[in-house]
Coordinates of C-alpha atoms in Angstrom, one line a residue:
M1 CA 0.0 0.0 0.0
N2 CA 1.3 3.4 -1.0
K3 CA 1.4 6.3 1.6
R4 CA -0.9 9.2 1.1
G5 CA 0.5 12.7 1.2
K6 CA 3.3 11.9 -1.3
Y7 CA 2.6 13.2 -4.8
T8 CA 1.9 10.3 -7.0
T9 CA 1.5 10.3 -10.8
L10 CA -0.4 7.3 -12.2
N11 CA 0.1 5.9 -15.6
L12 CA -2.9 5.2 -17.9
E13 CA -3.2 1.5 -16.8
E14 CA -3.4 2.6 -13.2
K15 CA -6.0 5.3 -14.0
M16 CA -8.1 2.6 -15.8
K17 CA -7.9 0.6 -12.6
V18 CA -9.0 3.6 -10.5
L19 CA -12.0 4.0 -12.9
S20 CA -12.9 0.3 -12.5
R21 CA -12.8 0.7 -8.7
I22 CA -15.2 3.7 -9.0
E23 CA -17.5 1.7 -11.3
A24 CA -17.5 -1.2 -8.7
G25 CA -18.7 1.3 -6.0
R26 CA -15.5 1.4 -4.0
S27 CA -15.3 4.3 -1.5
L28 CA -13.2 7.4 -2.0
K29 CA -10.9 6.5 1.0
S30 CA -10.2 2.9 -0.1
V31 CA -9.2 4.0 -3.6
M32 CA -7.0 6.8 -2.3
D33 CA -5.3 4.3 0.1
E34 CA -4.8 1.7 -2.6
F35 CA -3.2 4.0 -5.2
G36 CA -1.6 6.5 -2.8
I37 CA -3.4 9.5 -4.5
S38 CA -4.9 12.7 -3.1
K39 CA -8.6 13.6 -3.1
S40 CA -8.0 16.1 -6.0
T41 CA -6.3 13.5 -8.1
F42 CA -9.2 11.1 -7.5
Y43 CA -11.7 13.6 -8.7
D44 CA -9.6 14.6 -11.7
I45 CA -9.5 11.0 -12.9
K46 CA -13.2 10.7 -12.3
K47 CA -13.9 13.9 -14.2
N48 CA -11.7 12.9 -17.2
K49 CA -13.2 9.4 -17.4
K50 CA -14.4 9.9 -21.0
L51 CA -11.1 11.4 -22.2
I52 CA -9.1 8.6 -20.7
L53 CA -11.3 5.8 -22.1
D54 CA -11.4 7.4 -25.5
F55 CA -7.7 7.8 -25.6
V56 CA -6.9 4.2 -24.5
L57 CA -9.6 2.5 -26.6
K58 CA -8.5 4.2 -29.9
Q59 CA -5.0 2.7 -29.7
D60 CA -4.0 0.0 -32.2
M61 CA -3.7 -2.4 -29.2
P62 CA -5.7 -0.7 -26.4
L63 CA -3.7 -1.9 -23.3
V64 CA -0.2 -2.2 -24.9
G65 CA 1.8 0.8 -23.8
A66 CA -0.8 2.0 -21.3
E67 CA 1.4 1.0 -18.4
K68 CA 4.1 3.5 -19.5
R69 CA 2.0 6.5 -20.6
K70 CA 1.0 9.0 -17.9
R71 CA -0.8 11.6 -20.0
T72 CA -3.6 11.6 -22.5
T73 CA -2.2 14.7 -24.2
G74 CA -1.8 14.0 -27.9
A75 CA 0.7 15.0 -30.5
K76 CA 1.8 18.6 -31.1
Y77 CA 0.0 18.4 -34.5
G78 CA -3.1 16.6 -33.4
D79 CA -4.9 16.9 -36.7
V80 CA -2.0 15.3 -38.6
D81 CA -1.6 12.6 -36.0
D82 CA -5.4 11.7 -36.1
A83 CA -5.4 11.7 -39.9
V84 CA -2.3 9.4 -40.1
Y85 CA -3.7 7.0 -37.5
M86 CA -7.1 6.9 -39.3
W87 CA -5.3 6.1 -42.6
Y88 CA -3.2 3.5 -40.8
Q89 CA -6.3 1.8 -39.4
Q90 CA -7.9 1.7 -42.9
K91 CA -4.8 0.0 -44.3
R92 CA -4.6 -2.5 -41.4
S93 CA -8.3 -3.4 -41.7
A94 CA -7.7 -4.2 -45.4
G95 CA -4.9 -6.5 -44.4
V96 CA -2.2 -4.2 -45.9
P97 CA 1.1 -4.1 -43.9
V98 CA 2.3 -0.5 -43.3
R99 CA 6.0 0.3 -43.0
G100 CA 7.5 3.2 -41.2
V101 CA 8.5 5.0 -44.4
E102 CA 4.8 4.9 -45.5
L103 CA 3.6 6.4 -42.2
Q104 CA 6.1 9.3 -42.7
A105 CA 5.0 9.9 -46.3
A106 CA 1.3 9.9 -45.2
A107 CA 2.1 12.3 -42.4
E108 CA 3.7 14.8 -44.8
R109 CA 0.8 14.5 -47.2
F110 CA -1.7 15.3 -44.4
A111 CA 0.4 18.0 -43.0
Q112 CA 0.4 19.7 -46.4
C113 CA -3.4 19.4 -46.6
F114 CA -3.7 21.0 -43.1
G115 CA -1.3 23.7 -44.0
R116 CA 1.3 22.6 -41.4
T117 CA 4.3 24.0 -43.2
D118 CA 6.6 23.6 -40.1
F119 CA 5.7 19.9 -39.7
K120 CA 8.6 17.4 -40.2
A121 CA 8.0 13.6 -40.3
S122 CA 11.4 12.9 -38.9
T123 CA 12.6 9.6 -37.5
G124 CA 11.9 10.9 -34.0
W125 CA 8.3 11.8 -35.0
L126 CA 7.9 8.2 -36.3
F127 CA 9.1 6.7 -33.0
R128 CA 6.8 9.0 -31.0
F129 CA 3.8 8.2 -33.2
R130 CA 4.4 4.5 -32.8
N131 CA 4.6 4.8 -29.1
R132 CA 1.5 7.0 -28.8
H133 CA -0.5 4.4 -30.7
A134 CA 1.3 1.3 -29.4
I135 CA 2.2 0.3 -33.0
G136 CA 5.1 -2.1 -32.7
N137 CA 7.8 -2.2 -35.4
R138 CA 6.4 -5.6 -36.5
K139 CA 7.4 -7.7 -39.4
V140 CA 5.4 -10.3 -41.2
C141 CA 6.9 -13.7 -41.2
G142 CA 4.9 -15.9 -43.6
E143 CA 1.3 -15.6 -42.6
Q144 CA 1.9 -14.7 -39.0
V145 CA 1.9 -11.1 -37.8
L146 CA 3.9 -10.6 -34.7
S147 CA 1.9 -8.8 -32.0
S148 CA 2.2 -8.4 -28.3
A149 CA -0.2 -8.6 -25.3
S150 CA 0.5 -6.2 -22.5
E151 CA -0.3 -8.7 -19.8
N152 CA 3.0 -10.5 -20.7
V153 CA 5.1 -7.3 -20.2
E154 CA 4.5 -6.4 -16.6
P155 CA 5.0 -9.9 -15.2
F156 CA 8.3 -10.0 -17.0
R157 CA 9.3 -6.7 -15.5
Q158 CA 8.5 -8.0 -12.0
K159 CA 10.3 -11.2 -12.6
L160 CA 13.4 -9.3 -13.9
S161 CA 13.2 -6.9 -10.9
T162 CA 13.2 -9.9 -8.5
I163 CA 16.2 -11.5 -10.2
I164 CA 18.1 -8.2 -10.1
K165 CA 17.5 -7.9 -6.3
E166 CA 18.2 -11.5 -5.5
E167 CA 21.4 -11.7 -7.5
K168 CA 22.4 -8.1 -6.5
L169 CA 23.0 -7.2 -10.1
R170 CA 24.3 -3.8 -11.0
L171 CA 23.4 -2.1 -14.3
A172 CA 26.8 -2.9 -15.7
Q173 CA 26.0 -6.6 -15.2
L174 CA 22.7 -6.5 -17.1
Y175 CA 23.1 -7.2 -20.8
S176 CA 20.9 -7.3 -23.9
G177 CA 21.6 -8.7 -27.4
D178 CA 19.7 -8.7 -30.6
E179 CA 20.2 -9.7 -34.2
T180 CA 19.4 -7.7 -37.3
D181 CA 19.7 -7.8 -41.1
L182 CA 22.1 -5.5 -42.9
F183 CA 21.8 -4.9 -46.6
W184 CA 25.3 -3.7 -46.7
K185 CA 25.6 -2.6 -50.3
S186 CA 22.1 -1.2 -50.7
M187 CA 21.7 2.3 -52.2
P188 CA 18.7 4.6 -52.5
E189 CA 16.5 4.1 -55.5
N190 CA 16.9 6.6 -58.4
T191 CA 20.6 7.2 -57.7
Q192 CA 22.8 7.3 -60.8
A193 CA 24.2 3.9 -59.8
S194 CA 20.8 2.2 -59.0
R195 CA 19.3 3.3 -62.3
K196 CA 22.3 1.9 -64.2
D197 CA 22.3 -1.3 -62.0
I198 CA 18.8 -2.2 -63.1
C199 CA 20.1 -2.5 -66.7
L200 CA 23.1 -4.6 -65.8
P201 CA 23.1 -8.5 -65.5
G202 CA 24.3 -10.3 -62.4
K203 CA 23.8 -9.8 -58.7
K204 CA 22.1 -6.5 -57.9
I205 CA 23.8 -4.2 -55.4
N206 CA 20.6 -3.7 -53.3
K207 CA 20.3 -7.4 -52.5
A208 CA 23.6 -8.2 -50.8
R209 CA 22.9 -9.1 -47.2
L210 CA 24.7 -9.8 -43.9
S211 CA 23.3 -10.5 -40.5
A212 CA 24.7 -8.9 -37.4
L213 CA 24.3 -9.1 -33.6
L214 CA 24.8 -6.2 -31.2
C215 CA 25.2 -6.7 -27.4
A216 CA 25.8 -4.2 -24.6
N217 CA 25.2 -3.7 -20.9
A218 CA 22.5 -1.5 -19.4
D219 CA 24.7 1.5 -18.6
G220 CA 26.5 1.4 -21.9
T221 CA 29.9 1.0 -20.5
H222 CA 30.6 -2.3 -22.2
K223 CA 29.8 -2.9 -25.9
L224 CA 30.9 -6.4 -27.0
K225 CA 32.5 -7.0 -30.3
S226 CA 29.7 -7.4 -32.9
I227 CA 29.1 -10.7 -34.7
I228 CA 28.7 -10.7 -38.5
I229 CA 27.2 -13.7 -40.3
G230 CA 28.0 -14.0 -44.0
K231 CA 27.6 -16.6 -46.7
S232 CA 31.3 -17.2 -47.5
K233 CA 33.6 -18.8 -45.0
L234 CA 36.4 -16.4 -46.0
P235 CA 35.3 -13.5 -48.2
K236 CA 37.9 -13.0 -50.9
S237 CA 38.1 -9.3 -50.1
V238 CA 39.3 -10.2 -46.6
K239 CA 42.2 -12.5 -47.8
E240 CA 43.8 -12.8 -44.4
D241 CA 42.5 -14.7 -41.4
T242 CA 39.1 -13.5 -40.2
S243 CA 40.5 -13.1 -36.6
T244 CA 42.2 -9.9 -37.8
L245 CA 38.7 -8.3 -38.5
P246 CA 37.2 -5.9 -35.9
V247 CA 34.1 -8.2 -35.6
I248 CA 33.5 -11.8 -35.0
Y249 CA 32.9 -13.3 -38.5
K250 CA 31.0 -16.5 -39.0
S251 CA 29.4 -18.1 -42.0
S252 CA 26.0 -19.7 -42.6
K253 CA 24.5 -20.7 -45.9
D254 CA 21.2 -18.9 -45.0
V255 CA 23.2 -15.8 -43.8
W256 CA 21.4 -16.1 -40.4
F257 CA 22.2 -17.2 -36.9
T258 CA 21.8 -20.9 -35.9
R259 CA 21.7 -22.4 -32.4
E260 CA 25.2 -23.8 -32.9
L261 CA 26.6 -20.4 -33.9
F262 CA 24.9 -18.6 -31.1
S263 CA 26.0 -21.1 -28.5
E264 CA 29.5 -20.9 -29.7
W265 CA 29.4 -17.1 -29.4
F266 CA 28.0 -17.3 -25.9
F267 CA 30.6 -19.6 -24.4
Q268 CA 33.7 -18.5 -26.5
N269 CA 33.1 -14.8 -26.6
F270 CA 30.3 -13.4 -24.4
V271 CA 31.3 -15.2 -21.2
P272 CA 35.1 -14.5 -21.4
E273 CA 34.5 -10.9 -22.5
V274 CA 32.1 -10.3 -19.5
R275 CA 34.6 -11.8 -17.1
H276 CA 37.4 -9.8 -18.4
F277 CA 35.4 -6.5 -18.3
Q278 CA 34.2 -7.0 -14.7
I279 CA 37.6 -8.1 -13.4
N280 CA 39.9 -5.8 -15.3
V281 CA 37.8 -2.7 -15.9
L282 CA 35.3 -2.7 -13.0
R283 CA 37.8 -4.3 -10.7
F284 CA 35.4 -6.9 -9.3
H285 CA 36.7 -9.9 -7.4
E286 CA 36.3 -13.2 -9.2
E287 CA 33.5 -14.3 -6.8
D288 CA 31.5 -11.1 -7.6
V289 CA 31.5 -11.7 -11.4
R290 CA 27.9 -12.4 -12.6
A291 CA 25.7 -11.3 -15.5
L292 CA 22.3 -11.7 -17.0
L293 CA 21.8 -11.6 -20.8
L294 CA 18.3 -10.7 -22.1
L295 CA 17.4 -12.2 -25.5
D296 CA 14.4 -12.6 -27.7
N297 CA 12.6 -15.9 -27.7
S298 CA 13.9 -16.9 -31.1
P299 CA 14.4 -20.2 -32.8
A300 CA 18.0 -19.2 -33.4
H301 CA 18.7 -19.2 -29.6
P302 CA 19.2 -22.4 -27.6
S303 CA 17.2 -22.8 -24.3
P304 CA 18.1 -20.4 -21.5
E305 CA 19.1 -23.4 -19.4
S306 CA 21.8 -24.4 -21.9
L307 CA 23.1 -20.8 -22.1
T308 CA 24.7 -20.7 -18.6
S309 CA 28.3 -20.5 -17.7
E310 CA 30.0 -23.4 -15.9
D311 CA 29.9 -21.7 -12.5
G312 CA 26.2 -20.7 -13.1
R313 CA 26.9 -16.9 -12.5
I314 CA 26.4 -15.8 -16.2
K315 CA 22.9 -16.7 -17.4
C316 CA 20.3 -15.9 -20.0
M317 CA 16.7 -14.9 -19.8
F318 CA 14.2 -14.7 -22.7
F319 CA 11.7 -11.9 -23.2
P320 CA 8.1 -13.2 -23.5
R321 CA 7.2 -14.0 -27.1
N322 CA 6.5 -11.1 -29.4
T323 CA 7.3 -8.4 -26.9
S324 CA 10.7 -7.4 -28.2
T325 CA 9.4 -4.4 -30.1
L326 CA 8.1 -3.0 -26.8
I327 CA 10.8 -3.7 -24.3
Q328 CA 13.9 -5.1 -26.0
P329 CA 16.5 -2.3 -25.3
M330 CA 18.3 -2.9 -28.6
N331 CA 15.1 -2.1 -30.4
Q332 CA 14.7 1.2 -28.6
G333 CA 17.0 3.1 -30.9
V334 CA 20.4 1.3 -30.5
I335 CA 20.3 -0.8 -33.6
L336 CA 18.8 2.1 -35.5
S337 CA 21.6 4.5 -34.5
C338 CA 24.2 1.9 -35.5
K339 CA 22.6 1.5 -38.9
R340 CA 22.3 5.2 -39.5
L341 CA 26.0 5.7 -38.7
Y342 CA 26.8 2.8 -41.0
R343 CA 24.8 4.3 -43.9
W344 CA 26.7 7.6 -43.5
K345 CA 30.0 5.8 -43.8
Q346 CA 28.8 3.8 -46.7
L347 CA 27.7 6.9 -48.6
E348 CA 31.1 8.6 -48.0
E349 CA 32.9 5.6 -49.4
S350 CA 30.5 4.6 -52.2
L351 CA 29.3 7.9 -53.8
V352 CA 31.1 9.6 -56.7
I353 CA 31.4 13.3 -56.9
F354 CA 30.7 14.0 -60.6
E355 CA 32.0 16.7 -62.8
E356 CA 29.3 19.0 -64.4
S357 CA 30.4 18.0 -67.9
E358 CA 29.8 14.3 -67.4
D359 CA 26.8 12.8 -69.1
E360 CA 24.2 10.5 -67.5
Q361 CA 25.5 7.3 -69.1
D362 CA 29.0 7.9 -67.7
K363 CA 27.7 8.9 -64.3
G364 CA 25.7 5.7 -64.0
E365 CA 28.6 3.5 -65.0
K366 CA 31.0 5.3 -62.7
G367 CA 28.5 5.1 -59.8
V368 CA 28.0 1.3 -60.3
S369 CA 31.7 0.8 -60.6
K370 CA 32.4 2.6 -57.4
I371 CA 29.7 0.7 -55.5
K372 CA 30.9 -2.6 -56.9
I373 CA 34.4 -1.9 -55.4
Y374 CA 32.7 -1.5 -52.0
N375 CA 33.1 -5.0 -50.6
V376 CA 32.4 -7.1 -47.5
K377 CA 35.6 -6.1 -45.9
S378 CA 34.7 -2.4 -46.2
A379 CA 31.2 -3.1 -44.9
I380 CA 32.6 -5.0 -41.9
F381 CA 35.1 -2.2 -40.9
N382 CA 32.4 0.5 -41.4
W383 CA 29.9 -1.5 -39.2
A384 CA 32.5 -2.0 -36.5
K385 CA 33.3 1.8 -36.5
S386 CA 29.6 2.6 -36.4
W387 CA 29.1 0.4 -33.4
D388 CA 32.0 2.0 -31.7
E389 CA 30.4 5.4 -32.3
V390 CA 27.0 4.6 -30.8
K391 CA 26.8 6.8 -27.7
Q392 CA 26.8 5.4 -24.2
I393 CA 23.8 7.6 -23.4
T394 CA 21.9 6.1 -26.4
I395 CA 22.3 2.6 -24.9
A396 CA 21.5 3.7 -21.4
N397 CA 18.3 5.5 -22.5
A398 CA 17.2 2.4 -24.4
W399 CA 16.8 0.5 -21.1
E400 CA 14.5 3.1 -19.5
N401 CA 11.3 1.6 -20.9
L402 CA 12.1 -1.9 -19.6
L403 CA 13.5 -0.8 -16.2
C404 CA 11.8 2.4 -15.4
K405 CA 8.6 2.4 -17.5
K406 CA 9.8 5.6 -19.2
E407 CA 9.5 6.4 -22.8
P408 CA 13.0 6.4 -24.2
E409 CA 14.5 9.5 -25.7
Y410 CA 15.9 9.2 -29.2
D411 CA 19.0 11.2 -30.0
L412 CA 19.4 11.1 -33.8
Q413 CA 21.0 14.5 -34.2
G414 CA 22.8 14.5 -37.6
L415 CA 21.3 11.1 -38.5
E416 CA 17.8 12.3 -39.6
D417 CA 16.5 11.6 -43.1
G418 CA 17.2 15.1 -44.3
D419 CA 20.9 14.8 -43.3
Y420 CA 21.4 12.0 -45.8
R421 CA 19.4 14.0 -48.4
E422 CA 22.1 16.7 -48.2
I423 CA 25.1 14.4 -48.8
L424 CA 23.2 12.9 -51.8
E425 CA 22.6 16.3 -53.3
K426 CA 26.2 17.3 -52.8
C427 CA 27.2 14.3 -54.9
G428 CA 24.8 15.3 -57.7
E429 CA 22.1 12.8 -56.8
L430 CA 19.2 15.2 -57.6
E431 CA 16.8 12.6 -58.9
T432 CA 16.3 10.7 -55.7
K433 CA 13.3 11.6 -53.5
L434 CA 12.9 11.8 -49.8
D435 CA 10.7 8.7 -49.9
D436 CA 13.5 6.8 -51.7
D437 CA 16.0 7.8 -49.1
R438 CA 13.6 6.7 -46.3
M439 CA 13.0 3.4 -47.9
W440 CA 16.8 2.9 -48.1
L441 CA 17.4 4.0 -44.5
N442 CA 14.6 1.9 -43.0
G443 CA 14.6 -1.0 -45.5
D444 CA 16.3 -3.3 -43.0
E445 CA 15.1 -1.6 -39.8
E446 CA 13.1 -4.6 -38.6
K447 CA 14.7 -7.7 -37.4
G448 CA 14.5 -10.3 -40.2
C449 CA 13.1 -13.8 -39.9
P450 CA 15.2 -16.9 -40.4
P451 CA 14.4 -18.8 -43.6
E452 CA 11.2 -20.8 -43.1
T453 CA 11.6 -23.5 -45.7
K454 CA 14.4 -25.0 -47.7
G455 CA 12.4 -24.0 -50.8
E456 CA 13.7 -20.5 -50.3
I457 CA 17.2 -21.6 -51.0
T458 CA 18.0 -21.2 -54.7
K459 CA 18.2 -24.3 -56.9
E460 CA 21.3 -23.0 -58.6
V461 CA 24.2 -25.5 -58.3
V462 CA 26.9 -23.9 -56.2
Q463 CA 30.3 -24.3 -57.9
K464 CA 33.4 -24.9 -55.8
G465 CA 34.0 -21.8 -53.8
G466 CA 30.5 -20.5 -54.7
G467 CA 29.1 -17.7 -52.7
A468 CA 32.5 -16.1 -52.4
E469 CA 33.3 -12.7 -53.9
K470 CA 35.1 -12.6 -57.2
Q471 CA 38.8 -11.9 -56.7
T472 CA 39.8 -8.6 -58.4
E473 CA 42.9 -8.9 -60.6
F474 CA 45.2 -5.9 -60.4
K475 CA 47.9 -5.0 -62.9
L476 CA 51.0 -3.7 -61.2
S477 CA 51.6 -1.3 -64.1
A478 CA 48.2 0.2 -63.7
V479 CA 48.6 0.5 -59.9
R480 CA 52.0 2.2 -60.4
E481 CA 50.5 4.6 -62.9
S482 CA 47.7 5.5 -60.5
L483 CA 50.3 6.1 -57.7
D484 CA 52.4 8.4 -60.0
Y485 CA 49.2 10.4 -60.7
L486 CA 48.4 10.5 -56.9
L487 CA 52.0 11.7 -56.1
D488 CA 51.7 14.5 -58.6
F489 CA 48.4 15.5 -57.0
V490 CA 49.8 15.4 -53.5
D491 CA 52.9 17.4 -54.4
A492 CA 50.7 20.1 -56.0
T493 CA 48.2 20.3 -53.1
P494 CA 49.6 21.6 -49.7
E495 CA 47.0 20.0 -47.4
F496 CA 47.8 16.5 -48.8
K497 CA 51.6 16.7 -48.7
R498 CA 51.7 14.7 -45.5
F499 CA 50.8 11.6 -47.5
H500 CA 53.8 12.0 -49.8
F501 CA 56.2 9.6 -48.0
T502 CA 53.5 7.0 -47.6
L503 CA 52.7 7.0 -51.3
K504 CA 56.4 7.2 -52.2
E505 CA 57.1 4.1 -50.1
M506 CA 54.2 2.3 -51.7
Q507 CA 55.5 3.3 -55.2
M508 CA 58.9 1.8 -54.4
E509 CA 57.4 -1.4 -53.2
I510 CA 55.3 -1.7 -56.4
A511 CA 58.4 -1.1 -58.5
K512 CA 60.3 -3.7 -56.6
K513 CA 57.4 -6.2 -57.1
Q514 CA 57.4 -5.4 -60.8
F515 CA 61.1 -6.0 -61.1
Q516 CA 60.8 -9.3 -59.2
S517 CA 58.0 -10.4 -61.4
R518 CA 59.9 -9.7 -64.6
T519 CA 63.1 -11.3 -63.3
H520 CA 61.2 -14.5 -62.3
S521 CA 59.5 -14.5 -65.7
R522 CA 62.9 -14.3 -67.6
I523 CA 64.6 -16.9 -65.4
G524 CA 61.6 -19.2 -65.9
S525 CA 61.9 -18.8 -69.7
F526 CA 65.6 -19.3 -69.7
L527 CA 65.4 -22.6 -67.7
K528 CA 62.4 -23.9 -69.6
P529 CA 63.5 -27.1 -71.5
R530 CA 62.9 -27.5 -75.1
P531 CA 59.8 -29.6 -76.0
H532 CA 61.7 -32.4 -77.7
N533 CA 63.9 -33.0 -74.7
I534 CA 61.1 -33.2 -72.0
K535 CA 60.5 -36.9 -72.4
D536 CA 64.2 -37.7 -71.8
F537 CA 63.8 -36.6 -68.2
F538 CA 61.1 -39.2 -67.6
N539 CA 62.7 -42.1 -69.6
G540 CA 63.9 -44.9 -67.3
P541 CA 66.5 -47.6 -68.1
S542 CA 65.9 -49.2 -71.4
T543 CA 63.8 -52.4 -71.4
S544 CA 64.5 -53.3 -75.0
G545 CA 67.2 -55.8 -74.0
S546 CA 70.0 -53.7 -75.3
S547 CA 73.2 -54.0 -73.3
N548 CA 74.3 -50.5 -74.1

């Protein structure tokens, strides 16, 4: 029982309970004692009964999210919000799935109709709209639409709270991990490269996919090395051992996590990294090391019982089914931030700054050529850098919904849709539209589903080494010519002169390699036996009976 006299703010779920007690004929004093509210709060709730009921009942899932909302105040632009939600309901009732980018486009159309010239359907607006109407970032897997019931969320919170108290866990010992798709080579529609790519045979640049896992603790002080799942055991662009990469690289023919891969990561990477962090960074004694890892209830994860360290101090706990969009911390802006940072780096590395005199045909060919050079190795390094740059506060804020029932704050400064529009325009990509950019930015925002049937695997016969990237052949003479050109540029440009010695050293190494190559070729030609003498080397002693 809460104490009266202390100011108490009830969330919508609790206000609904107060109204139900009033309907049941409970006395004023008993309701005030049960909820710890004042007399004025009691009468305010009673007076606003219609407003509260109308607000809760018009939600996509009436009770989902009610336990974390405390006010019935709507959006800043209520007319736009109501119109978008009405449109969304019409689409849903017709069985049409609605993506985030479509909600943003609808919002901007309605804002224009209402004359809201200062309205901006930003990524932050989209998150707030989804939270207001309890619209999960759900993805259709086959025929099943993932949804969530609020009654599963609160018991999980209580169970988690009990475990934290019993195990005496600190925030730094509470972890969350989640998987996501990454279309690592994807570019916005209607760029010079994408228009040219449609006309070219072979694998399309927008379809190349990797899977990634991100994992961090609740205060954001420990970000574990990301896992990347690719199709090739050793991508040709990597060349060296994958242990030199800034991520943990694994292969899977479906480019998705399996129970074996996840179990291997848990015992070989997660457990040792957590121990090292707590002993060497937090300075805990060995007996104080413990951790709880929160995961989705996914077919790719082994049972929680099997994901336990030998001493039983590092364990796993699954979220209730279909609740990850509501309370999984990684889905509260962490994965989104990492992907936005990745897209920025990808654009910087993949886009071509064209000269005004170049025609459309040349622009398209150069654009595709530049993007084709962007390989798995580049993607992996950019993903690792992006994960490093995700702010500690972003991760900490993402846990507030689960631990404190607070709506998380999304800090996407510099990573909004319009920011990417600017860099595209600077590179001469004037044909793309904002909707194209949003489709590209949010195309893999939802966690993918593992392949459902073997029928989804292509029937194409995989040749030996299939699935690997084609090895690019470099001519040393062309490389040296490019280096000569670069050196001329560096010598003529003061701000780049610091690179002179690096390029010069590389030029000398290339020249040495060219000399060695020519020398070996000449020696090989000199020592090569004439064709009519080759068989003499393989002739054994005569068997003709000759004594000579």
